[in-house]
Structure formats: structure tokens, C-alpha cells
Short mmCIF file of C-alpha atoms in Angstrom, two decimals:
data_model
loop_
_atom_site.label_atom_id
_atom_site.label_comp_id
_atom_site.label_asym_id
_atom_site.label_seq_id
_atom_site.Cartn_x
_atom_site.Cartn_y
_atom_site.Cartn_z
CA UNK A 1 1.30 16.85 -19.75
CA UNK A 2 2.14 13.34 -21.05
CA UNK A 3 5.92 14.08 -21.12
CA UNK A 4 5.65 15.56 -17.67
CA UNK A 5 4.27 12.51 -16.32
CA UNK A 6 6.73 10.19 -18.12
CA UNK A 7 9.48 12.07 -16.91
CA UNK A 8 8.48 12.88 -13.34
CA UNK A 9 6.26 10.10 -12.26
CA UNK A 10 8.49 8.63 -9.61
CA UNK A 11 9.02 12.40 -7.97
CA UNK A 12 5.19 13.12 -8.31
CA UNK A 13 4.57 9.83 -6.38
CA UNK A 14 7.17 10.94 -3.60
CA UNK A 15 5.45 14.26 -3.40
CA UNK A 16 1.85 12.78 -2.85
CA UNK A 17 3.28 10.26 -0.28
CA UNK A 18 5.03 12.81 1.58
CA UNK A 19 2.06 14.96 2.12
CA UNK A 20 0.53 12.00 4.07
CA UNK A 21 3.87 11.43 6.08
CA UNK A 22 4.11 15.11 6.84
CA UNK A 23 0.51 14.81 8.08
CA UNK A 24 1.42 12.00 10.21
CA UNK A 25 4.68 14.03 11.54
CA UNK A 26 2.48 16.87 12.76
CA UNK A 27 -0.12 14.81 14.27
CA UNK A 28 2.08 12.31 15.79
CA UNK A 29 1.91 13.77 19.23
CA UNK A 30 -1.96 13.97 18.91
CA UNK A 31 -2.15 10.25 18.14
CA UNK A 32 0.82 9.04 20.30
CA UNK A 33 -1.41 7.32 22.89
CA UNK A 34 -3.82 5.79 20.36
CA UNK A 35 -3.91 2.93 18.00
CA UNK A 36 -3.48 5.58 15.14
CA UNK A 37 0.16 5.70 15.84
CA UNK A 38 0.36 2.11 14.26
CA UNK A 39 -1.22 3.73 11.07
CA UNK A 40 1.50 6.61 10.92
CA UNK A 41 4.25 3.94 11.25
CA UNK A 42 2.67 2.05 8.33
CA UNK A 43 2.98 5.55 6.37
CA UNK A 44 6.57 5.96 7.36
CA UNK A 45 7.15 2.45 6.14
CA UNK A 46 5.60 3.02 2.81
CA UNK A 47 7.72 6.04 2.24
CA UNK A 48 10.85 3.98 3.09
CA UNK A 49 10.05 1.24 0.84
CA UNK A 50 9.26 3.60 -2.21
CA UNK A 51 12.46 5.56 -1.72
CA UNK A 52 14.77 2.33 -1.23
CA UNK A 53 12.49 0.41 -4.05
CA UNK A 54 13.59 3.25 -6.55
CA UNK A 55 17.27 2.19 -6.83
CA UNK A 56 17.08 0.99 -10.31
CA UNK A 57 16.65 4.84 -11.32
CA UNK A 58 20.00 5.52 -9.97
CA UNK A 59 21.99 3.00 -11.94
CA UNK A 60 24.94 4.90 -13.70
CA UNK A 61 24.41 7.75 -11.27
CA UNK A 62 25.66 5.87 -7.95
CA UNK A 63 28.67 3.75 -8.24
CA UNK A 64 27.96 1.43 -5.35
CA UNK A 65 24.92 0.13 -7.03
CA UNK A 66 26.89 -1.54 -9.75
CA UNK A 67 26.83 -4.81 -7.81
CA UNK A 68 23.08 -4.87 -8.00
CA UNK A 69 22.84 -4.08 -11.61
CA UNK A 70 24.84 -7.11 -12.42
CA UNK A 71 22.85 -9.42 -10.14
CA UNK A 72 19.37 -10.90 -9.77
CA UNK A 73 18.41 -7.83 -7.70
CA UNK A 74 18.89 -5.56 -10.90
CA UNK A 75 14.86 -4.92 -11.01
CA UNK A 76 13.00 -4.14 -8.02
CA UNK A 77 10.11 -6.62 -8.49
CA UNK A 78 11.22 -8.76 -5.62
CA UNK A 79 11.25 -5.51 -3.13
CA UNK A 80 7.72 -4.55 -3.92
CA UNK A 81 6.23 -8.03 -4.09
CA UNK A 82 7.62 -8.70 -0.51
CA UNK A 83 7.38 -5.25 1.10
CA UNK A 84 4.28 -3.86 -0.62
CA UNK A 85 2.13 -6.70 -1.91
CA UNK A 86 2.61 -8.89 1.23
CA UNK A 87 4.02 -6.87 4.40
CA UNK A 88 2.09 -3.71 3.72
CA UNK A 89 -1.05 -5.30 3.13
CA UNK A 90 -0.66 -7.54 6.13
CA UNK A 91 0.11 -4.39 8.33
CA UNK A 92 -3.13 -2.73 7.16
CA UNK A 93 -5.25 -5.74 8.02
CA UNK A 94 -3.59 -5.78 11.38
CA UNK A 95 -4.51 -2.06 11.73
CA UNK A 96 -8.15 -3.01 11.41
CA UNK A 97 -7.84 -6.17 13.53
CA UNK A 98 -6.66 -3.48 16.30
CA UNK A 99 -9.47 -1.07 15.60
CA UNK A 100 -12.34 -3.78 15.45
CA UNK A 101 -14.18 -4.43 18.65
CA UNK A 102 -16.71 -7.13 17.67
CA UNK A 103 -14.97 -10.53 18.27
CA UNK A 104 -16.42 -12.16 15.13
CA UNK A 105 -15.02 -9.54 12.82
CA UNK A 106 -11.68 -9.58 14.68
CA UNK A 107 -11.64 -13.33 14.05
CA UNK A 108 -12.26 -13.09 10.47
CA UNK A 109 -9.67 -10.36 9.91
CA UNK A 110 -7.22 -12.29 12.10
CA UNK A 111 -7.63 -15.72 10.17
CA UNK A 112 -7.77 -13.94 6.81
CA UNK A 113 -4.50 -12.01 7.49
CA UNK A 114 -2.49 -15.02 8.58
CA UNK A 115 -3.83 -17.09 5.90
CA UNK A 116 -2.73 -14.33 3.49
CA UNK A 117 0.90 -14.46 4.75
CA UNK A 118 1.23 -18.30 4.85
CA UNK A 119 -0.22 -18.54 1.29
CA UNK A 120 1.82 -15.67 0.15
CA UNK A 121 5.07 -17.26 1.46
CA UNK A 122 4.37 -20.73 0.08
CA UNK A 123 3.36 -19.36 -3.27
CA UNK A 124 6.77 -17.06 -3.42
CA UNK A 125 8.64 -19.98 -2.44
CA UNK A 126 7.20 -22.21 -5.18
CA UNK A 127 7.81 -19.57 -7.77
CA UNK A 128 11.13 -18.26 -6.45
CA UNK A 129 12.68 -18.20 -9.80
CA UNK A 130 10.20 -15.62 -11.06
CA UNK A 131 10.42 -13.35 -7.97
CA UNK A 132 13.19 -11.11 -9.38
CA UNK A 133 11.63 -10.75 -12.89
CA UNK A 134 7.96 -10.14 -12.37
CA UNK A 135 5.11 -9.20 -10.13
CA UNK A 136 2.72 -12.13 -8.80
CA UNK A 137 -0.82 -11.25 -9.90
CA UNK A 138 -2.13 -14.16 -7.55
CA UNK A 139 -0.68 -12.27 -4.58
CA UNK A 140 -1.92 -8.85 -5.63
CA UNK A 141 -5.50 -10.28 -6.09
CA UNK A 142 -5.22 -12.10 -2.77
CA UNK A 143 -3.95 -8.88 -1.00
CA UNK A 144 -7.00 -7.10 -2.52
CA UNK A 145 -9.36 -9.86 -1.10
CA UNK A 146 -7.73 -9.23 2.36
CA UNK A 147 -8.14 -5.51 2.20
CA UNK A 148 -11.81 -5.86 1.15
CA UNK A 149 -12.36 -8.15 4.00
CA UNK A 150 -10.55 -5.93 6.53
CA UNK A 151 -12.36 -2.68 5.31
CA UNK A 152 -15.79 -4.24 4.85
CA UNK A 153 -15.63 -5.61 8.39
CA UNK A 154 -14.84 -2.09 9.50
CA UNK A 155 -17.77 -0.61 7.67
CA UNK A 156 -20.30 -3.32 8.90
CA UNK A 157 -19.11 -2.62 12.41
CA UNK A 158 -19.59 1.11 12.39
CA UNK A 159 -23.06 0.77 10.75
CA UNK A 160 -24.26 -1.22 13.68
CA UNK A 161 -23.25 0.97 16.36
CA UNK A 162 -23.09 4.82 17.46
CA UNK A 163 -20.02 5.35 15.39
CA UNK A 164 -21.92 5.88 12.27
CA UNK A 165 -23.05 9.24 13.85
CA UNK A 166 -19.64 10.57 14.14
CA UNK A 167 -17.91 8.53 11.36
CA UNK A 168 -16.31 11.89 9.93
CA UNK A 169 -14.12 12.24 13.20
CA UNK A 170 -12.86 8.53 13.01
CA UNK A 171 -9.47 8.30 11.26
CA UNK A 172 -10.05 4.73 10.36
CA UNK A 173 -13.20 5.54 8.31
CA UNK A 174 -10.73 7.59 5.88
CA UNK A 175 -8.17 4.92 6.05
CA UNK A 176 -10.83 2.30 5.04
CA UNK A 177 -12.30 4.45 2.37
CA UNK A 178 -8.86 5.30 0.93
CA UNK A 179 -7.35 1.80 0.77
CA UNK A 180 -10.66 0.15 -0.36
CA UNK A 181 -11.01 2.53 -3.33
CA UNK A 182 -7.16 2.35 -4.21
CA UNK A 183 -7.15 -1.59 -4.31
CA UNK A 184 -10.51 -1.50 -6.14
CA UNK A 185 -9.08 0.90 -8.79
CA UNK A 186 -5.50 -0.54 -9.18
CA UNK A 187 -6.01 -4.30 -8.80
CA UNK A 188 -7.78 -4.78 -12.18
CA UNK A 189 -4.77 -3.03 -14.03
CA UNK A 190 -2.56 -5.79 -12.80
CA UNK A 191 -4.35 -8.34 -15.29
CA UNK A 192 -2.92 -6.19 -18.15
CA UNK A 193 0.71 -6.00 -16.81
CA UNK A 194 1.58 -8.26 -19.88
CA UNK A 195 1.29 -5.06 -22.17
CA UNK A 196 3.66 -3.23 -19.67
CA UNK A 197 6.48 -3.11 -22.17
CA UNK A 198 8.86 -0.51 -23.79
CA UNK A 199 7.01 -0.91 -26.98
CA UNK A 200 3.65 -0.18 -25.81
CA UNK A 201 3.95 3.47 -24.21
CA UNK A 202 0.31 4.16 -24.54
CA UNK A 203 -0.46 1.52 -21.95
CA UNK A 204 2.47 2.56 -19.69
CA UNK A 205 1.24 6.14 -19.75
CA UNK A 206 -2.42 5.02 -19.04
CA UNK A 207 -1.22 2.74 -16.15
CA UNK A 208 0.83 5.69 -14.54
CA UNK A 209 -2.04 8.09 -15.07
CA UNK A 210 -4.17 5.56 -13.02
CA UNK A 211 -1.66 5.02 -10.36
CA UNK A 212 -1.07 8.87 -9.91
CA UNK A 213 -4.97 9.36 -9.68
CA UNK A 214 -5.32 6.53 -7.29
CA UNK A 215 -2.36 7.53 -5.15
CA UNK A 216 -3.31 11.32 -5.03
CA UNK A 217 -6.80 10.16 -3.72
CA UNK A 218 -5.35 7.77 -1.25
CA UNK A 219 -2.75 9.85 0.32
CA UNK A 220 -4.86 12.98 0.25
CA UNK A 221 -7.54 11.24 2.10
CA UNK A 222 -5.01 9.97 4.64
CA UNK A 223 -3.69 13.30 5.26
CA UNK A 224 -7.15 14.81 5.78
CA UNK A 225 -8.26 11.92 8.05
CA UNK A 226 -5.00 12.54 10.31
CA UNK A 227 -5.88 16.22 10.52
CA UNK A 228 -9.74 16.31 11.22
CA UNK A 229 -10.05 13.23 13.22
CA UNK A 230 -9.84 12.52 17.02
CA UNK A 231 -7.58 9.98 18.60
CA UNK A 232 -9.04 6.96 20.32
CA UNK A 233 -7.43 4.88 23.27
CA UNK A 234 -5.21 1.92 22.25
CA UNK A 235 -7.52 -0.99 21.55
CA UNK A 236 -5.44 -4.46 21.62
#
């Protein structure tokens, strides 16, 4: 089992993500006139960034990647830091901004999301020389805080209105639960990235197992939510 995970970790992740994307494709027409279409687009974006970000796995197999291998873009830290740790988290916060109706919660999420973007850009600029060689734990923690603010604002809103009676039909409930749990599980692992080295395969395997379990839970929850939920009208 351990060898299977080590040898197929990337492909297993693709399959898990594709399940949610496939659910998005099949339900695209159902949600076309609702805010949920923004969420489906986020899923497409995540699959794209995962596929493109896996380019280091194809060195030696694809000739046109050789210039990247000999450049600062050799590793994909820069890609996932910018596209996943910053852009994807910002997009999720904007999703909940669109979904929330209470002005107080919308304002909190809006201010938090733009503060996150500004602080992240400044931090990357100040540490630009490290962007291509490591992930930024500071940005990952800041992103987790933004996700918590966004999802908790949503939970508080549904608790205080009639939505609590039909939460199981609300796609955003599934999204909120999935991403809240994912960041709560995965973020603490970032503190131990110092051990993510070739000579410590026990930690590498443990980290991959945690990510696989978290990804399986998140993307399966996304898929279930897309299938069982009912669309709402677009909320600006």
C-alpha cells in the first residue's frame, strides 16, 4: 500500500479532483443561472493548476520542458504558492461573499479577502528570492484564517435564518464544511515541512496520506453537494 501511494500519489489526486469536476460538468446546466456556477469554475481552475503544476514530473520525458529545468522555475513552489495558496483561497472567499446576505458578514469577508491579497502580494515581493524554492507558511496560515472567517460567517448566517431547516439542500453548506475541514487538517502539516526531505520518507509518506485523505473527503463532499443540492438565484 505504501509503495502504491508513493508511486501513484499524483495520479490518485487527479482522479479524486476529477470526480468533483465531473460532477460539476454534469450539473453545469442545473446551476448555470445560479451563484454556484462560480464554484464550478473554481473546480475547473483547481484541476488546471494541478495539471499544469505537475510539470516537474515530466522532466526527461518532454523535451520542451528542458529550459524550465535549467531555470528558477525548475520546482513548482512558485506556481502553487501564487495559484493555490493565494488565488484559490481568494476565490473561495469571494464565493462566500456572493452567497452571504447579511451586510455585516459580507463586509467582514470582503475586508478580510482583500487584506489577504494585499498582505500576500507584499510578503511575496519582500521574499521574492525564496518564492521558487519553498512554500510560505505565513501565507498558508493567513489563507487558512481567511477560509475560517468565510466559512464561519456562512455557518453563523444559516444558523440564524430558515436555511438551517434545509441546509442539506444548500450546495454552499457542503462547500463550507469541505474546505473548512480540509484547511483545518492540512494547515498544521505545513509546520513540519522542514522534514519533507528525501532522507525522511516516513514523513513524506505520512504527509501524502494526510493530503490524500483530506482531498478525498473534500472533493467527494463537493461532488455530493453538487448532485443533491438545489440551485439558487444569482446573489451579487
